[in-house]
PDB file of C-alpha atoms in Angstrom:
ATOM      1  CA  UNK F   1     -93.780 -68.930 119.199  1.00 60.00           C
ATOM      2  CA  UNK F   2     -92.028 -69.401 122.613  1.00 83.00           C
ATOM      3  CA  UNK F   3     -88.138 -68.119 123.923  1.00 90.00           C
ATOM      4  CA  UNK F   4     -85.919 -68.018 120.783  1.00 91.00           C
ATOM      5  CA  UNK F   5     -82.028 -66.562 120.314  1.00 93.00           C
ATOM      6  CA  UNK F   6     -81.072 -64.480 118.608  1.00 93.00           C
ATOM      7  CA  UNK F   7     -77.152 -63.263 117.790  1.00 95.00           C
ATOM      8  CA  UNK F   8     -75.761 -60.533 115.632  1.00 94.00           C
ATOM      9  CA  UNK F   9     -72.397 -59.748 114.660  1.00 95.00           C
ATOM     10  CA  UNK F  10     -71.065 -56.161 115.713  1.00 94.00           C
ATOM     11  CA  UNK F  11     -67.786 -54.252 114.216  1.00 95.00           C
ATOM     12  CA  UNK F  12     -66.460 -53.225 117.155  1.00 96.00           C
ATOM     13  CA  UNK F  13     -67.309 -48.961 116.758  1.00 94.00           C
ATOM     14  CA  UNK F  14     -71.011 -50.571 116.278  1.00 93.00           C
ATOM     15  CA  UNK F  15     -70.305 -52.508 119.748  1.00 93.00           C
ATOM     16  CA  UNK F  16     -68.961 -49.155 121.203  1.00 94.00           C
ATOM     17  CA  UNK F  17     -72.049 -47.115 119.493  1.00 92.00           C
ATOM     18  CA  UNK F  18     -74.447 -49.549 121.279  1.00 91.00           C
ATOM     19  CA  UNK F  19     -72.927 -49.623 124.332  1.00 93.00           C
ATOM     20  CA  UNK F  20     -72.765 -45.458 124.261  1.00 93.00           C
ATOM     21  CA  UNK F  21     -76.398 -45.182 123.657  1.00 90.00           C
ATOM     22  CA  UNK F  22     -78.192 -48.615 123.797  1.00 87.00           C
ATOM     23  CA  UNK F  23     -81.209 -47.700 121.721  1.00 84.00           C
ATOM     24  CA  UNK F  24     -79.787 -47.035 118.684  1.00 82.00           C
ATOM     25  CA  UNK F  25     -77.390 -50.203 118.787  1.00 81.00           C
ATOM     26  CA  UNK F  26     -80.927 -52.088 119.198  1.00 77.00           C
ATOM     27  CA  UNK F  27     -81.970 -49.956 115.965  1.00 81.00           C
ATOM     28  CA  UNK F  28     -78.457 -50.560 114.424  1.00 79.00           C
ATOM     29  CA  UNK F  29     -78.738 -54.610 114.787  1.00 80.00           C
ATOM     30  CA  UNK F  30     -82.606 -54.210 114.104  1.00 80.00           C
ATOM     31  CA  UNK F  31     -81.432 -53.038 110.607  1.00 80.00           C
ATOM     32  CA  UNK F  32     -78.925 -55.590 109.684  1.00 80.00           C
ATOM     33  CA  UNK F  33     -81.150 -57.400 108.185  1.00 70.00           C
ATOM     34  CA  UNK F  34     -82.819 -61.862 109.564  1.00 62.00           C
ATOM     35  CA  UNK F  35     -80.785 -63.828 110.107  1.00 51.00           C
ATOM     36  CA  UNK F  36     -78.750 -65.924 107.273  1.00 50.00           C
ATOM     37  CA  UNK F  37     -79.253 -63.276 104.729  1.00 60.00           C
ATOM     38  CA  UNK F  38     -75.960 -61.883 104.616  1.00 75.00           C
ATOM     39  CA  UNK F  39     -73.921 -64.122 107.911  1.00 84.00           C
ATOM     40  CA  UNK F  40     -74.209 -61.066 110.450  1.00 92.00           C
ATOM     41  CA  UNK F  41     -77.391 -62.806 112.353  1.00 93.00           C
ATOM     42  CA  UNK F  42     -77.969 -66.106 114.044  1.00 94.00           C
ATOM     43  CA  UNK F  43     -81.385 -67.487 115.081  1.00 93.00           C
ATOM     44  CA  UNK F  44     -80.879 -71.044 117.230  1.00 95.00           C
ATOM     45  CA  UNK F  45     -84.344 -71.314 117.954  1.00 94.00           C
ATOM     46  CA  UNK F  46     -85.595 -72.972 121.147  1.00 95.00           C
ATOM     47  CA  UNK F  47     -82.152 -74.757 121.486  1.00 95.00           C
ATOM     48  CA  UNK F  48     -80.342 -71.891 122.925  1.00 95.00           C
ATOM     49  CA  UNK F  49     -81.322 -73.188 126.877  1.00 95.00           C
ATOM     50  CA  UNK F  50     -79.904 -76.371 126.040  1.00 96.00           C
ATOM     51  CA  UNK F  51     -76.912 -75.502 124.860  1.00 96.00           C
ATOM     52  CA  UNK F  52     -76.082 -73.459 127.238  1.00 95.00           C
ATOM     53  CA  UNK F  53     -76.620 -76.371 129.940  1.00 95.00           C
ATOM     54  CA  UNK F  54     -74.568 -78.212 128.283  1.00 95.00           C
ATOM     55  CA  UNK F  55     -71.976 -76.022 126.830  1.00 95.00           C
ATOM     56  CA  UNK F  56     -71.639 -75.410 130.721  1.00 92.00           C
ATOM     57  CA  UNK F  57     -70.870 -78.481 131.648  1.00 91.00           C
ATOM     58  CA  UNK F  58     -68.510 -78.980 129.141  1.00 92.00           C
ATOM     59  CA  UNK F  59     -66.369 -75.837 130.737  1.00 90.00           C
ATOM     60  CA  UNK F  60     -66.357 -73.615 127.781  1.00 91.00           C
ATOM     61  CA  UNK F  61     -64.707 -70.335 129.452  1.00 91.00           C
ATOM     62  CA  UNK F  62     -67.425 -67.940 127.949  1.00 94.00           C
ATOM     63  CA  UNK F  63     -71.089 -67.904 127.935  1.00 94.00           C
ATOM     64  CA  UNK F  64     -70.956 -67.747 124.358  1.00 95.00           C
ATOM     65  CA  UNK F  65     -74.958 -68.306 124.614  1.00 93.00           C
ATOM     66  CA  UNK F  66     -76.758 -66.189 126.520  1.00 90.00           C
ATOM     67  CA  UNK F  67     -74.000 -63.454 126.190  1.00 94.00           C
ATOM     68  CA  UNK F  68     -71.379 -62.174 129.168  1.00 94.00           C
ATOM     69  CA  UNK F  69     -72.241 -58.361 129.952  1.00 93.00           C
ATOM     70  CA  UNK F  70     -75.356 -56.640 129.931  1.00 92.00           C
ATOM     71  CA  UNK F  71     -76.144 -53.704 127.540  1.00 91.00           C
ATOM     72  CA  UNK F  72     -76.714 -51.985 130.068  1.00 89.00           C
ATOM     73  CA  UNK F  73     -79.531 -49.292 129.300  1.00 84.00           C
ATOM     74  CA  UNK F  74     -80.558 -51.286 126.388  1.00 81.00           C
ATOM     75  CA  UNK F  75     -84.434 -51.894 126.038  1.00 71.00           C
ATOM     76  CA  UNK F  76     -85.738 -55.328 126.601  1.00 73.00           C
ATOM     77  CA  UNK F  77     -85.793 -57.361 123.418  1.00 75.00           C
ATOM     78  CA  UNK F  78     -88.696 -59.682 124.805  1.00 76.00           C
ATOM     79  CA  UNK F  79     -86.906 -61.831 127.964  1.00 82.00           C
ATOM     80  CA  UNK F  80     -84.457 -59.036 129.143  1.00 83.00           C
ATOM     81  CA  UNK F  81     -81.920 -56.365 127.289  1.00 88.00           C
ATOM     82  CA  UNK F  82     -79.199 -57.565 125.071  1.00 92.00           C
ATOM     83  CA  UNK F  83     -76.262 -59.281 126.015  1.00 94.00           C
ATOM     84  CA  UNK F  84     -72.744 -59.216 124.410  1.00 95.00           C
ATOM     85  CA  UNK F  85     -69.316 -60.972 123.954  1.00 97.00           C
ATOM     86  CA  UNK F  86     -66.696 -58.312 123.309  1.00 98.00           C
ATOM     87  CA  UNK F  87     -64.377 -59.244 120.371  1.00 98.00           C
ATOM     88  CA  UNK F  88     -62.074 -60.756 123.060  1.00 98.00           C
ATOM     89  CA  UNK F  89     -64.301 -62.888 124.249  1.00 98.00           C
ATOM     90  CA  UNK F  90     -65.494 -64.020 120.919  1.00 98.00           C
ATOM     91  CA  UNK F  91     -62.194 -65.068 119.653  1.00 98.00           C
ATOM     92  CA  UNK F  92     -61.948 -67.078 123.353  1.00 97.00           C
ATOM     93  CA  UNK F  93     -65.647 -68.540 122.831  1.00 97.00           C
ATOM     94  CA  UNK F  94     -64.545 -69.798 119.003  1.00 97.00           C
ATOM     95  CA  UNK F  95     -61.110 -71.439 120.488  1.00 97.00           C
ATOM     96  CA  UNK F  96     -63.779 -73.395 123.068  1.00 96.00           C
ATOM     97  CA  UNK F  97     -65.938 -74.277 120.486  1.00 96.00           C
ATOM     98  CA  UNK F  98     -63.875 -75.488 118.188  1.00 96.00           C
ATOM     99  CA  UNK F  99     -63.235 -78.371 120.492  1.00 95.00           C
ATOM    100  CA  UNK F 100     -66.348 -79.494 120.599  1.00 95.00           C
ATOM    101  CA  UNK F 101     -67.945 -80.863 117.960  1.00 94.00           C
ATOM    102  CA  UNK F 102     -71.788 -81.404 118.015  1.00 94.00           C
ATOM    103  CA  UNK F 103     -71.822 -84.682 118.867  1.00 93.00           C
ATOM    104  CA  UNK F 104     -69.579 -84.298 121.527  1.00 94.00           C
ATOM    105  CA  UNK F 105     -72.044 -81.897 123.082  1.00 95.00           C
ATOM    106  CA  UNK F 106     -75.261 -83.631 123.214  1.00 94.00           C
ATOM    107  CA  UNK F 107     -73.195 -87.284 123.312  1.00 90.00           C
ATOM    108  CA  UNK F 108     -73.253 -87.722 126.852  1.00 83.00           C
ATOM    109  CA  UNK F 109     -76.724 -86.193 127.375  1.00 91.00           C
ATOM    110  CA  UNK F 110     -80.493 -87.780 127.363  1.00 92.00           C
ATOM    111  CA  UNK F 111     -84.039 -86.133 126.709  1.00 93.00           C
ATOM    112  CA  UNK F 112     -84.639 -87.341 129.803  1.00 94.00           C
ATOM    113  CA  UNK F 113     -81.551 -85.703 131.575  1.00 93.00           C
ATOM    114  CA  UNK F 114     -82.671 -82.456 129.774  1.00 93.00           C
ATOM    115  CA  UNK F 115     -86.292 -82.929 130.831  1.00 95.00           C
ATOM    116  CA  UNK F 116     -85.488 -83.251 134.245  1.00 94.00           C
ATOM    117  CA  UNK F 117     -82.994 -80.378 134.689  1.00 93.00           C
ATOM    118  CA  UNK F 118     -86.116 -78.111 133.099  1.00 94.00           C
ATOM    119  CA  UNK F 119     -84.150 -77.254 129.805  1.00 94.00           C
ATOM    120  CA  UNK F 120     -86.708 -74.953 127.634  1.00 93.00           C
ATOM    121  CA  UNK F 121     -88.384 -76.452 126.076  1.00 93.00           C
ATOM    122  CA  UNK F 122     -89.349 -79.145 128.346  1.00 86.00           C
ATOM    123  CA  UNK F 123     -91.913 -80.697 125.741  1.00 90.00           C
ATOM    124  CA  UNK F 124     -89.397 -81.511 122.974  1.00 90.00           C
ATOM    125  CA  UNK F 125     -87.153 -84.211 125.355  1.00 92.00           C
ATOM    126  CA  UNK F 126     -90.514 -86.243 126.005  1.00 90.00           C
ATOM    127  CA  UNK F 127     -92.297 -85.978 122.788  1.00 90.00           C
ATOM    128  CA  UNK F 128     -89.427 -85.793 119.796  1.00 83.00           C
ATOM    129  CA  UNK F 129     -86.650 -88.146 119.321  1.00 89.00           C
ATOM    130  CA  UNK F 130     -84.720 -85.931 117.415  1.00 92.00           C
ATOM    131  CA  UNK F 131     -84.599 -83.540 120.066  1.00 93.00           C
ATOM    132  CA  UNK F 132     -80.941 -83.951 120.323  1.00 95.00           C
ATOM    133  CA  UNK F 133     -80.525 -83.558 116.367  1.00 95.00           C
ATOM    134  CA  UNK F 134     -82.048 -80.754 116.455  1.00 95.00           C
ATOM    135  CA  UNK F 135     -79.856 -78.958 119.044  1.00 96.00           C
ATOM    136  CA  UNK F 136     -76.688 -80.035 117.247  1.00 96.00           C
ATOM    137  CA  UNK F 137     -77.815 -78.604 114.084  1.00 96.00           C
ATOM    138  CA  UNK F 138     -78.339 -75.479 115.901  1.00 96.00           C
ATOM    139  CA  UNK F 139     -75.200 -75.682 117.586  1.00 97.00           C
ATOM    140  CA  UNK F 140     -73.100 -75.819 114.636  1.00 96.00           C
ATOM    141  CA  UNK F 141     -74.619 -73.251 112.996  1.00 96.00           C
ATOM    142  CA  UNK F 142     -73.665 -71.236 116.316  1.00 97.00           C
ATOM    143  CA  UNK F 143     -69.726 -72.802 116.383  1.00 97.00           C
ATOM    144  CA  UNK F 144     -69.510 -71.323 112.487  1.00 96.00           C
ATOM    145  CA  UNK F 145     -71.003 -68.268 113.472  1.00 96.00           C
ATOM    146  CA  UNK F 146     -68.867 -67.297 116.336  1.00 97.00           C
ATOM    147  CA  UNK F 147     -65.374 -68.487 114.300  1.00 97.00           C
ATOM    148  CA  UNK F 148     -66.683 -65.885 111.458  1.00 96.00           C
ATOM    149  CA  UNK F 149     -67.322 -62.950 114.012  1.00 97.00           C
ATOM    150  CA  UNK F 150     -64.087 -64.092 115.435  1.00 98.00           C
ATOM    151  CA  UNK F 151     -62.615 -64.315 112.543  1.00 97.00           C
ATOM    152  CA  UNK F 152     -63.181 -60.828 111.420  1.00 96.00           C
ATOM    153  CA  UNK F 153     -62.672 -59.420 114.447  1.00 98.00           C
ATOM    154  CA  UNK F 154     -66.630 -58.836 115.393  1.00 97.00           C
ATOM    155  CA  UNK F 155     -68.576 -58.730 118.947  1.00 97.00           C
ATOM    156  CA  UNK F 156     -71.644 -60.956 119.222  1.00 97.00           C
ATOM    157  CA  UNK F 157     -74.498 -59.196 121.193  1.00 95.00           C
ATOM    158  CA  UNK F 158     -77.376 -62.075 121.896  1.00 93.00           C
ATOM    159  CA  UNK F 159     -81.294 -61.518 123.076  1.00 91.00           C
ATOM    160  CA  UNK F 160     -83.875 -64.223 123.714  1.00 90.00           C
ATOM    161  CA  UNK F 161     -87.543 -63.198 122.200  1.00 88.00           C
TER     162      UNK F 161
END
């Protein structure tokens, strides 16, 4: 199965609920439902590492990926507790991303680049050409994501399982 991410959108009283007592915000975006059923929950797969690398390099002000803050207290949702963007952050994060457009994320990178750094999953940039593809599909399902939770005014919490 491996490390996979996983967003979902918070109003911001469920933010303040999860951050007031962490296991039942865990509970609260357990029961929102998987993701793409109703917009609320993101899954980027096993390109989350790599676009964070390369979201990083690119200077985008937030880490829109792996999530700013802690939930502190929450319980760990397979590779460490819950992160979150607050819905300040989020509309900051959307600005960022709406500068860069897929291919201007991955354009300047190589499988090789990504191999070498040790960007999960290292397998994928030796064995798939379409590695890169695959993490700009990803990615622009996170950009539309993040613009709808900033959109409406939403936090994003994010886990890896």
């Amino acid at each position: 199965m491996g490390m996979i991410g996983k967003y979902a959108r918070l109003a911001p009283a469920e933010l303040q609920r999860t951050l007031d007592d962490p296991a039942l915000g865990c509970q609260l975006v357990d029961a929102i439902g998987e993701a793409g059923e109703d917009g609320l929950r993101l899954d980027v797969d096993k390109a989350w590492h790599a676009m964070s690398f390369l979201l990083g390099r690119l200077g985008l002000p937030v880490e829109v990926v792996c999530g700013e803050q802690e939930v502190t207290g929450a319980p760990d949702r397979g590779y460490g507790p819950p992160r979150y963007l607050s819905p300040a952050q989020v509309r900051t994060a959307a600005e960022g991303l709406a500068r860069i457009d897929g291919t201007t994320l991955t354009g300047a990178a190589t499988r090789q680049e990504l191999f070498e750094a040790g960007i999960y999953p290292d397998v994928i940039w030796t064995r798939d050409e379409d590695a890169l593809a695959y993490v700009r599909a990803h990615y622009e399902n996170l950009v539309a994501f993040v613009t709808a939770a900033a959109l409406a005014g939403d936090a994003v919490v994010t886990w890896i399982t």
